[in-house]
Amino acid sequence: MFSIAEMNPAMPEVLPFLLRLVADPQVPERLGLLDRLVMVARYSEPIDSGNEAMALWFGSDNDHPEREQCRAVFAQHASVVAMLPEGLISSDSRAKLRQAAGLL
């Protein structure tokens, strides 16, 4: 992540690795990784092109193909997201991950 308004274009490449890490309950920083994944899920949401302020601030989806690429990775790893135990993160954060993975 570069800033509040940008996602690193390399994120789609590292996302599968991060998802596999959070699937392992033995990973020491699992909760921190889950928080990062929730942030990636939020930043991966498509920007409404009709919302000029959002498009100006975050850029259009055409300018940031990594958003769609991250959504595709979340969908490919939906089984990992589905298996995350409840209670690790807030219900809102869990819902955001499930939405990004196409489970909602």
C-alpha angles and dihedrals in degrees: 000000000000100000143326089286100044141058120205110254088227092063095095088058096052097037096084090053092049091048091052090050094053089050089064112080089200094066106111098216096040095130092050090050091050090053089052091049091052089052090050090049090052093047090047093063114113117257116237103241089207091062101082095187093052092045090049094048100040101022127238123295088246089060092049111042089165088080093064091039091055091048088053091051091049089051092048089053097041090125090063092050091047092053096052107117119244116252097041092099135007119288090246092054091045090051091050091054091046090050092050089050091051093246095124 
